[in-house]
XYZ file of C-alpha atoms in Angstrom:
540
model
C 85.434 77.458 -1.873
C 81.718 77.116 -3.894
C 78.933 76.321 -2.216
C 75.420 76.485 -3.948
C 71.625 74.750 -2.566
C 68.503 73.223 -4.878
C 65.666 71.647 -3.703
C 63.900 68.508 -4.651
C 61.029 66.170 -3.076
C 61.596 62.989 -1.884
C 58.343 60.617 -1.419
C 57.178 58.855 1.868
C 54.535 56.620 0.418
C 52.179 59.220 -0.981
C 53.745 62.092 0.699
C 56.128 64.486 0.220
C 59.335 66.019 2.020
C 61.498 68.943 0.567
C 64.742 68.050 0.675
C 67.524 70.878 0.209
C 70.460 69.355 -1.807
C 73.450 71.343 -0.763
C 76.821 71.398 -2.901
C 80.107 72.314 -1.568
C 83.381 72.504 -3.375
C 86.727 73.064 -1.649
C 90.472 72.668 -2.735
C 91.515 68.880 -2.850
C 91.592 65.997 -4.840
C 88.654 65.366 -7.335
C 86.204 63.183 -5.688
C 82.360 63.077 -5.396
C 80.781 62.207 -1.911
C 77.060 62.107 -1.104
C 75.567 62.128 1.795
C 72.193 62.166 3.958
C 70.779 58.760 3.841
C 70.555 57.722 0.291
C 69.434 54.058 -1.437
C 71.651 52.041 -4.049
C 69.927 54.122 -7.246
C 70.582 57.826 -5.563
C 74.108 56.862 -4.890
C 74.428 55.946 -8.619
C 73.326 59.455 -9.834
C 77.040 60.265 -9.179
C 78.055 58.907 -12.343
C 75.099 60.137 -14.128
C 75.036 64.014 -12.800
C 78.763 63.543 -14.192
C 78.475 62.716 -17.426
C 75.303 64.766 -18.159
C 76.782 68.117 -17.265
C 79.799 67.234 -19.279
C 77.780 66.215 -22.024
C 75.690 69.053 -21.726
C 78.530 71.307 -22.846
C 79.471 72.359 -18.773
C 82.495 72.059 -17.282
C 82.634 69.727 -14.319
C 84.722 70.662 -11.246
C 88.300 69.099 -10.760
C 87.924 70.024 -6.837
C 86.559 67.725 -4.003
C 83.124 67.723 -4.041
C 80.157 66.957 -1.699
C 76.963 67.079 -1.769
C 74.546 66.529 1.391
C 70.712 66.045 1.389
C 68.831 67.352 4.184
C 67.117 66.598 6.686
C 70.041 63.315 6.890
C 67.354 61.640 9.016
C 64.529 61.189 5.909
C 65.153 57.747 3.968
C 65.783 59.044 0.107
C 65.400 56.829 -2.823
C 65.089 57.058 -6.871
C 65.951 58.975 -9.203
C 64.794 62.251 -9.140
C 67.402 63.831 -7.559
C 69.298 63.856 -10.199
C 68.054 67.937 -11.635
C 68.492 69.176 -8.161
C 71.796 67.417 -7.491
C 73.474 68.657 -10.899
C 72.320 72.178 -10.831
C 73.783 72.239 -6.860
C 77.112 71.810 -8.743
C 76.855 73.948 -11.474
C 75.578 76.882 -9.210
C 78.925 75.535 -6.643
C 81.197 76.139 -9.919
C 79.665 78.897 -10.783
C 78.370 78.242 -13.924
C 74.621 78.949 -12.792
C 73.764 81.598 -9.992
C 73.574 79.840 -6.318
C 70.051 82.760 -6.164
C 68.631 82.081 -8.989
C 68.460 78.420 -7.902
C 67.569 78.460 -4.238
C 64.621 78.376 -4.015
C 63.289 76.513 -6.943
C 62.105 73.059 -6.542
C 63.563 70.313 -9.199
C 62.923 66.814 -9.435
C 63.755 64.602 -12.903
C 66.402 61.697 -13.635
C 69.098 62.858 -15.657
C 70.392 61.009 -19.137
C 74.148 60.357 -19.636
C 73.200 62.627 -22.773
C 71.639 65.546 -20.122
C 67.954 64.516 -21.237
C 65.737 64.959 -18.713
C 63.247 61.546 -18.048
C 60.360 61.469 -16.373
C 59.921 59.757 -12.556
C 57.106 58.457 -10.822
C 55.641 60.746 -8.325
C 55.597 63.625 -9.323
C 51.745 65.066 -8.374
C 52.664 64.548 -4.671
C 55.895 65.543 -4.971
C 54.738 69.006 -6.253
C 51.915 69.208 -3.818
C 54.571 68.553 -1.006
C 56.557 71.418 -2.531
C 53.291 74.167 -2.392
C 52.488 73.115 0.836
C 55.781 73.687 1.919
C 55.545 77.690 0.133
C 57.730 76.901 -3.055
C 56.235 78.561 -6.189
C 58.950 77.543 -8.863
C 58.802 73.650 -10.073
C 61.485 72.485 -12.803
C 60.041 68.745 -13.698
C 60.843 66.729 -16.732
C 58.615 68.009 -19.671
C 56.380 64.586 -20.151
C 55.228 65.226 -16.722
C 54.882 68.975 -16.540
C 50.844 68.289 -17.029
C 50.809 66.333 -14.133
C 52.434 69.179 -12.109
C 50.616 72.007 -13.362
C 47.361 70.334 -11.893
C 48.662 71.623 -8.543
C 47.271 75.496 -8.368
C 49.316 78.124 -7.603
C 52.820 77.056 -8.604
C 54.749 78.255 -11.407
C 55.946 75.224 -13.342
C 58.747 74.725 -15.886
C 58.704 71.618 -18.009
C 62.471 70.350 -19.517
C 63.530 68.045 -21.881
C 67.323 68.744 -20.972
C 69.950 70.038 -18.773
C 70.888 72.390 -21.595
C 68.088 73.964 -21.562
C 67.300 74.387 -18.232
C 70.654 76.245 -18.062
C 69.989 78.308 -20.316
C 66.854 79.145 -19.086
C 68.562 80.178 -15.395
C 71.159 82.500 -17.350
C 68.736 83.967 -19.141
C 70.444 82.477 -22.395
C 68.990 81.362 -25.903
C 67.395 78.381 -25.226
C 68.421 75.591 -27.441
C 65.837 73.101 -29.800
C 65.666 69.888 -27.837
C 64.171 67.894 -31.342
C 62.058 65.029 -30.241
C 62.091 61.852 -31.693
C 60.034 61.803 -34.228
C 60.785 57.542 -35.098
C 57.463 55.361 -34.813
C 58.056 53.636 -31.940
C 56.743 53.849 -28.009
C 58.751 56.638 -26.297
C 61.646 55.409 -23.981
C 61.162 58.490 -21.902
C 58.531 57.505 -20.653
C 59.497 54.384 -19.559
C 60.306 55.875 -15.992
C 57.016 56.431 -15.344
C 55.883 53.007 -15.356
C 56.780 49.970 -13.298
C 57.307 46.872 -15.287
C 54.344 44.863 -15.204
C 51.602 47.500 -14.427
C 50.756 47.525 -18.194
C 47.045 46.589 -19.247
C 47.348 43.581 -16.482
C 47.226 46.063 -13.685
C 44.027 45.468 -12.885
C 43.049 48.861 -12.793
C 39.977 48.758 -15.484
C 37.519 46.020 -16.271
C 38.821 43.164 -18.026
C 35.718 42.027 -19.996
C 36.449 44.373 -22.977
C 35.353 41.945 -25.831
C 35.965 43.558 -29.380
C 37.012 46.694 -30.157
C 35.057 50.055 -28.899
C 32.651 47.493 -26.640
C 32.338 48.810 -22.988
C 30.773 46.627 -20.758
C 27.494 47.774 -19.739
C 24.353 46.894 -17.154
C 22.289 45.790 -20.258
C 24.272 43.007 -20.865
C 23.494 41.382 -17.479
C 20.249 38.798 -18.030
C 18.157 38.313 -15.502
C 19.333 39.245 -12.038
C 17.158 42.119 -10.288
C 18.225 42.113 -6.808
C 22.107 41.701 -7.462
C 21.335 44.969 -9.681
C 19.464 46.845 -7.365
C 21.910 45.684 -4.637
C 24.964 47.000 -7.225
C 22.854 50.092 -7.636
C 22.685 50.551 -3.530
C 26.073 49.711 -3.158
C 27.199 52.440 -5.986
C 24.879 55.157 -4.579
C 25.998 55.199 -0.476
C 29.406 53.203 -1.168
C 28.309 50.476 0.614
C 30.782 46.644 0.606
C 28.603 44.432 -1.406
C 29.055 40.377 -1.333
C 28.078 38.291 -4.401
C 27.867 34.112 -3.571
C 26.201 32.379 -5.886
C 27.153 29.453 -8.398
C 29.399 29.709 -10.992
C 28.519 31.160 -14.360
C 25.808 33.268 -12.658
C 26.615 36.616 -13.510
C 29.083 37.521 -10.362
C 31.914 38.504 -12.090
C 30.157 40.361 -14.656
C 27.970 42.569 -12.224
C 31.568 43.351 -10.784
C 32.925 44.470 -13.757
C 30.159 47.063 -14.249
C 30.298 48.314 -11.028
C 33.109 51.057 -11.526
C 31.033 52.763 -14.234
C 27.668 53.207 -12.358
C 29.880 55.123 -9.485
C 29.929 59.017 -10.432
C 32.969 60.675 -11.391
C 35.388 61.723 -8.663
C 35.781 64.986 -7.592
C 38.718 67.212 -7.949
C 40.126 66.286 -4.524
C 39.429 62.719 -4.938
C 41.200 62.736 -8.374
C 43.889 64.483 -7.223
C 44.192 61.949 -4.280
C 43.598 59.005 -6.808
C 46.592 60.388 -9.415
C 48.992 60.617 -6.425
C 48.656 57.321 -5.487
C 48.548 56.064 -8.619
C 51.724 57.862 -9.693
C 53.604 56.983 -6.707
C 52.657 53.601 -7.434
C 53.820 53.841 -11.508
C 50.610 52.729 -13.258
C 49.356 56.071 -14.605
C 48.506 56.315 -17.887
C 51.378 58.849 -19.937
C 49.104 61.727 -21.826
C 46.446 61.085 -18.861
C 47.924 63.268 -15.925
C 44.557 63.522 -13.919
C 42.456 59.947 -13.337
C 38.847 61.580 -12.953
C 36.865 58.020 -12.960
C 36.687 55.757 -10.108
C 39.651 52.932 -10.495
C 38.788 49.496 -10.662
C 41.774 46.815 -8.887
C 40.914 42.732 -9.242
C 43.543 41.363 -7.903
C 44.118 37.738 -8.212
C 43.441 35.533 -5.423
C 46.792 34.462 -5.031
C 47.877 37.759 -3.707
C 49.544 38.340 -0.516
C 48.739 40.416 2.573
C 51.611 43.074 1.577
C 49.976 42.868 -2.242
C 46.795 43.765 -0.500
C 47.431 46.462 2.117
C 51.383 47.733 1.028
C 54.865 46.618 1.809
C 57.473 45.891 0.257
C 61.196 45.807 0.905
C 62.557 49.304 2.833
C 59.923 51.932 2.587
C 56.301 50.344 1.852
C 55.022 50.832 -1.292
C 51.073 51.214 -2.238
C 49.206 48.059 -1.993
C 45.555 46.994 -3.903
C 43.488 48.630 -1.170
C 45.539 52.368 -2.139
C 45.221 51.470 -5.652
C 41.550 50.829 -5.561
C 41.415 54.623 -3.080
C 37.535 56.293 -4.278
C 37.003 53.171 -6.925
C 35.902 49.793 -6.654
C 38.321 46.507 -5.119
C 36.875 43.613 -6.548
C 37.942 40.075 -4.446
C 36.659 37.318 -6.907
C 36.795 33.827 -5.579
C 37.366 35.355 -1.785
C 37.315 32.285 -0.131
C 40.426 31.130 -2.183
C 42.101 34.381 -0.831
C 44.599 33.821 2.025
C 42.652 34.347 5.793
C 45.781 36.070 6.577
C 45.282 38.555 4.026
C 41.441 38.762 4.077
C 41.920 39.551 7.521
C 44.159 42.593 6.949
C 41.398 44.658 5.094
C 39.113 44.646 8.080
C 41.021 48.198 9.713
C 41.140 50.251 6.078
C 37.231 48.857 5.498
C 36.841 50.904 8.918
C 39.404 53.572 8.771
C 39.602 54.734 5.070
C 43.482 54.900 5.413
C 46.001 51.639 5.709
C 48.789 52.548 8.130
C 51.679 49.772 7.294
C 54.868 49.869 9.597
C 57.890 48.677 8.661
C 61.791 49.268 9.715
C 62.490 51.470 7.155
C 59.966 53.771 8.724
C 55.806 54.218 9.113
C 53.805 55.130 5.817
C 49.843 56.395 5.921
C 48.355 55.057 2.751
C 44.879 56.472 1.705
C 42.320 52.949 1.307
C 38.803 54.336 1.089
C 37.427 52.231 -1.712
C 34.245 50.050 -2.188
C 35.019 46.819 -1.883
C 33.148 43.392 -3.397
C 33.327 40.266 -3.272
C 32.119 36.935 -5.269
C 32.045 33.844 -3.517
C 30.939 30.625 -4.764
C 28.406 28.008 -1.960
C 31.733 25.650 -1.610
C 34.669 24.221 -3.517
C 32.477 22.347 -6.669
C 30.086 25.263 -6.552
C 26.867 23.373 -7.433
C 26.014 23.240 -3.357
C 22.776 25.589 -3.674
C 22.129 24.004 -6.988
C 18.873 21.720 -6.794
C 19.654 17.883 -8.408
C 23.250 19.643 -9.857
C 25.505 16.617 -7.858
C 27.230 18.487 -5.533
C 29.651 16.391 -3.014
C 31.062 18.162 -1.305
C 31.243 16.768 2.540
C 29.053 19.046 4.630
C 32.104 19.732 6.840
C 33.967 20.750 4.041
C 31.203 23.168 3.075
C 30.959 24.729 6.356
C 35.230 25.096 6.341
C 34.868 26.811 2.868
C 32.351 28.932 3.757
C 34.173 29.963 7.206
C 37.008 31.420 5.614
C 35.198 34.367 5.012
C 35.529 35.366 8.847
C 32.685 36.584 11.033
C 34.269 40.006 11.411
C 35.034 40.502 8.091
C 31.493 39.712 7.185
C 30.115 42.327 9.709
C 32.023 44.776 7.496
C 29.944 43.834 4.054
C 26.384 45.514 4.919
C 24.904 43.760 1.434
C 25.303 40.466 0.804
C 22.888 38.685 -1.696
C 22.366 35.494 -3.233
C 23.420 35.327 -7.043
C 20.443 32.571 -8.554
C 21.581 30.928 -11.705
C 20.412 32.333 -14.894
C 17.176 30.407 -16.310
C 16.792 30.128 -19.851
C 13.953 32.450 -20.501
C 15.703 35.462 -19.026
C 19.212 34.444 -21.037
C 17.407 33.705 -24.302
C 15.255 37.082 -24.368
C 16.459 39.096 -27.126
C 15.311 42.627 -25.815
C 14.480 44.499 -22.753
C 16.889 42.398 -20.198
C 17.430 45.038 -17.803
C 18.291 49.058 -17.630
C 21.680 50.130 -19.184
C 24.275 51.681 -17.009
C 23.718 55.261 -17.706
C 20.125 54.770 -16.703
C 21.437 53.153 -13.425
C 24.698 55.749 -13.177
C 21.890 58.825 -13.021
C 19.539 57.827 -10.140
C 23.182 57.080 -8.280
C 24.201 60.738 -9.580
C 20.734 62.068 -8.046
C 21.078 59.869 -4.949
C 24.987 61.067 -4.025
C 23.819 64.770 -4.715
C 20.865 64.691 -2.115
C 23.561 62.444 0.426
C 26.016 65.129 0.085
C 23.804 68.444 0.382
C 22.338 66.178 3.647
C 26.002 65.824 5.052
C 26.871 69.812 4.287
C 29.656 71.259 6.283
C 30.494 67.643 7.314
C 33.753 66.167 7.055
C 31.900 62.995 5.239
C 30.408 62.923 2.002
C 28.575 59.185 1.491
C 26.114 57.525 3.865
C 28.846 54.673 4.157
C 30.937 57.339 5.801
C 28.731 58.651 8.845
C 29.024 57.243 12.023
C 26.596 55.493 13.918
C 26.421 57.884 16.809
C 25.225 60.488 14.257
C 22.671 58.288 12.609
C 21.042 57.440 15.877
C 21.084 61.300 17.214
C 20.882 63.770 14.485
C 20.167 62.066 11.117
C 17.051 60.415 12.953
C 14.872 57.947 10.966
C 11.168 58.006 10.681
C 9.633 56.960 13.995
C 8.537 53.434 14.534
C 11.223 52.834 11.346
C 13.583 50.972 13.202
C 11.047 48.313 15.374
C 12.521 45.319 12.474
C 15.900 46.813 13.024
C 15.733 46.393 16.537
C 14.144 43.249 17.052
C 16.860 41.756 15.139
C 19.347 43.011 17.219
C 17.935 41.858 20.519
C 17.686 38.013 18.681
C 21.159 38.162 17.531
C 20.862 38.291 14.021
C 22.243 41.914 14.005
C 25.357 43.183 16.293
C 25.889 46.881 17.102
C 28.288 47.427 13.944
C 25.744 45.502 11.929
C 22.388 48.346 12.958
C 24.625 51.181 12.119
C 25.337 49.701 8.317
C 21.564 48.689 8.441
C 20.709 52.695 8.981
C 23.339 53.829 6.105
C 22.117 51.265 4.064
C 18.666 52.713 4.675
C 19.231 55.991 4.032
C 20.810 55.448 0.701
C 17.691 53.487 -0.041
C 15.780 56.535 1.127
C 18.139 58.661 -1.379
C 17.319 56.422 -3.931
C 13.757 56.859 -3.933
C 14.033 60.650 -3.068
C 12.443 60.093 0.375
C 13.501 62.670 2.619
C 14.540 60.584 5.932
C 14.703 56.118 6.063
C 10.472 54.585 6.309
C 10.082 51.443 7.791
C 9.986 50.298 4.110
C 13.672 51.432 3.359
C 14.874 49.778 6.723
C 12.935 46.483 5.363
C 14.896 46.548 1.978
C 17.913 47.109 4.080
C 17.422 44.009 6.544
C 16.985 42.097 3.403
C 20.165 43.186 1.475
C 22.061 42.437 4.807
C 20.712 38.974 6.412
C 18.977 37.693 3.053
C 15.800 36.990 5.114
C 12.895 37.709 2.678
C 11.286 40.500 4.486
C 8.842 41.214 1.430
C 10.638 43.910 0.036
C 10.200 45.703 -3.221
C 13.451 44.533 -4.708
C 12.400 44.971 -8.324
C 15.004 46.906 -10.806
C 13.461 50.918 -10.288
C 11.004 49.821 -7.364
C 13.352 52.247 -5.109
């Protein structure tokens, strides 16, 4: 009787479980069992474990075989298994060491040839592994970038089950060639999920010519939707855009992602896992270091939106867009249903989606805007433009937007058509983005040296109890503020967004605490009541 034991990783949305894959052999009739909860693809790896050890020059076992992953309670899907599960054999049979494979962690889809392919995953699947005190990673060798971003674990990157044997017997290592044809690579089509290609979503999609990145400069006209895209940017504040069509609102939202700053290296570790649990990142780019940018379309569903799927939930919009920007164009058009759901992540910064198959945490801390046009014909705001749309039917457009959803956005500005004098002028239309992306640079640094030994890092983040006890305004700066809030015009949520809002104006202009000026500019990003605020592009 054999018995050998190999780890591997299997995901729960973005996290990680070790799973010990356990091989036993004993005297009987050939047969393969596995066991411990696996889907429809794992139980398919039977036939492919086969056939790549035998075509990997091994001998395969002619004795009853099982093999158990555990913990049996943990759901286990995909592919990666497959390393772990053949290497449990070999090391049963006795063709690889049961020690030298113990304790090494090994996740990678196996070939019918013994290739090694690539699976989605793997970041958080090797972060699960360190946290868990495993130093020795095997992964497929088109991912073993990805892996090595995790510090302190010793990774090994394969392109076959021959060579990885050879490596654990301490044998010459045989020349894997690659193929060297002109073609895309089929290995790495298991790291991408059909359909996630360049209409993911994931980037602006208003690159027009070759080399051309969209950029602030191009926007005519328009200085309070910039300076309220510039407010937004610098304390990560939900921004809403209404405004007639052909007005600039999708445009301003496609330059939005490129004023934020670059993400740390916690929040770009945190984006790639997501992202490669979710099979849309880039091969060749194993660490995503600028803020992601997710439109989806507004025929998308509430599980599109917040996760779901069929058995365990997969990552939804509001994941993808985790640290970048979620754009919502034509949110009325969106389902209530689904508009609805992205009230608790706008609060929370994490989605928790339960389904039978289990309960999966998502991470959903992203900026989120949204364009809305007056009503269904869009010419409602539009002086002598023939707009006929009933009043009722006005008022039930504009309602779909809910009240509490609303109370969520703390800017929300009017987009003014574009006169011909501003779209005509053939210089000088406004500041480009880098201009733009360095006072937000300046304005984050001075937010996060403020929050210091804090768990948050963005004025969006702090909570109101802290605003209105230790991060203390100016006195006298709140007396607008307040006498909104007694009329109505303001609810309790609605002051605390009014004092983040002002304290990122404050950051903008290098202030060191909110005036009664910045609380002015902040009223009139919020309620669009003109309060006389300088609103001028660089006035903060």
């Amino acid at each position: 009787m054999g018995y050998a034991r190999a780890c591997s990783v299997a995901l729960v949305g973005v996290e990680g479980v070790v799973v010990e894959v356990q091989a036993d052999l004993e005297p009987g009739v050939a047969a393969f069992t596995l066991v411990g909860l696996p889907d429809k693809s794992l139980i398919e790896s039977r036939d492919r474990v086969r056939a790549a050890v035998t075509n990997s020059g091994a001998e395969w076992p002619q004795k009853k075989l099982t093999v158990g992953l555990s913990p049996a309670s943990v759901p286990k899907s995909g592919s990666g298994f497959d390393l772990a599960v053949a290497c449990a054999v070999l090391g049963a049979a006795e063709r690889l060491d049961p020690a030298a494979i113990a304790d090494v962690v090994m996740i990678g889809e196996l070939g019918l040839d013994g290739r090694v392919r690539p699976v989605r995953g793997v970041l958080p699947a090797v972060l699960a592994a360190a946290e868990a005190g495993y130093q020795q990673v095997v992964v497929p060798e088109q991912t073993a970038g990805e892996a090595a971003l995790v510090p302190g674990v010793s990774v090994l990157g394969v392109r076959s089950l021959r060579q990885l044997i050879a490596v654990l017997c301490d044998e010459p290592v045989p020349d894997e060639p690659a193929d060297d044809r002109v073609r895309p690579d089929a290995m790495l089509a298991g790291l991408m999920v059909p359909g996630t290609g360049l209409g993911a979503g994931l980037a602006p999609a208003s690159v027009r010519g070759e080399g051309h990145t969209p950029d602030l400069a191009d926007v005519a006209g328009q200085p309070r939707p910039r300076k309220a895209l510039e407010v937004a940017a610098a304390g990560g504040h939900h921004l809403l855009l209404s405004g007639p069509p052909g007005a600039g609102k999708t445009m301003l939202a496609e330059r939005l992602s490129a004023v934020l700053p670059p993400l740390t290296r916690q929040e770009s570790l945190e984006v790639t896992a997501v992202h490669s649990v979710a099979g849309i990142l880039p091969p060749g780019e194993p660490l995503v270091s600028r803020a992601p940018y997710c439109a989806p379309h507004h025929s998308a569903t509430m599980q599109s939106l917040v996760g779901g799927g069929n058995g365990m939930p997969r990552p939804g919009a509001v994941s993808l867009a985790h640290r970048g920007v979620l754009f919502l164009d034509e949110a009325p058009e969106f389902s209530g249903k689904a508009l609805d759901a992205l009230r608790q992540p706008l609060e929370s910064g994490h989605v928790v989606v339960a389904r039978a198959a289990g309960v999966v945490r998502l991470p959903a801390r992203f900026l989120m805007l949204l364009a809305a046009n007056p009503c269904p014909c869009g010419r409602h705001t539009l002086t002598g433009a023939g707009c006929e749309c009933p009043p009722s039917v006005v008022r039930r457009y504009q309602a779909r937007l809910s009240g509490p959803l609303l109370d969520r956005v703390d800017l929300r500005v009017e987009v003014e058509p574009v006169d011909r004098a501003a779209l005509l002028k053939q210089g000088g239309r406004g500041e480009p983005t880098a201009v733009v992306a360095a006072r937000v640079r300046e304005a984050r640094a001075r937010a996060a040296e403020r929050l210091a030994g804090t768990p948050w890092t963005t004025n969006s983040e702090v909570p109101g109890h802290e605003l209105r006890t230790r991060l203390l305004a100016a006195p006298g700066a709140l007396a607008a503020a307040e006498r909104d809030l007694e009329r109505g015009l303001l609810t309790a949520r609605g002051l605390d967004r009014v004092l983040r809002v002002a304290w990122t104006v404050a950051d903008l202009r290098g202030a060191p605490r909110p005036e009664a000026r910045d609380v002015a500019v902040a009223l009139e990003l919020r309620t669009g009541i003109q309060r006389g605020a300088p609103m001028e592009a660089g006035a903060l």
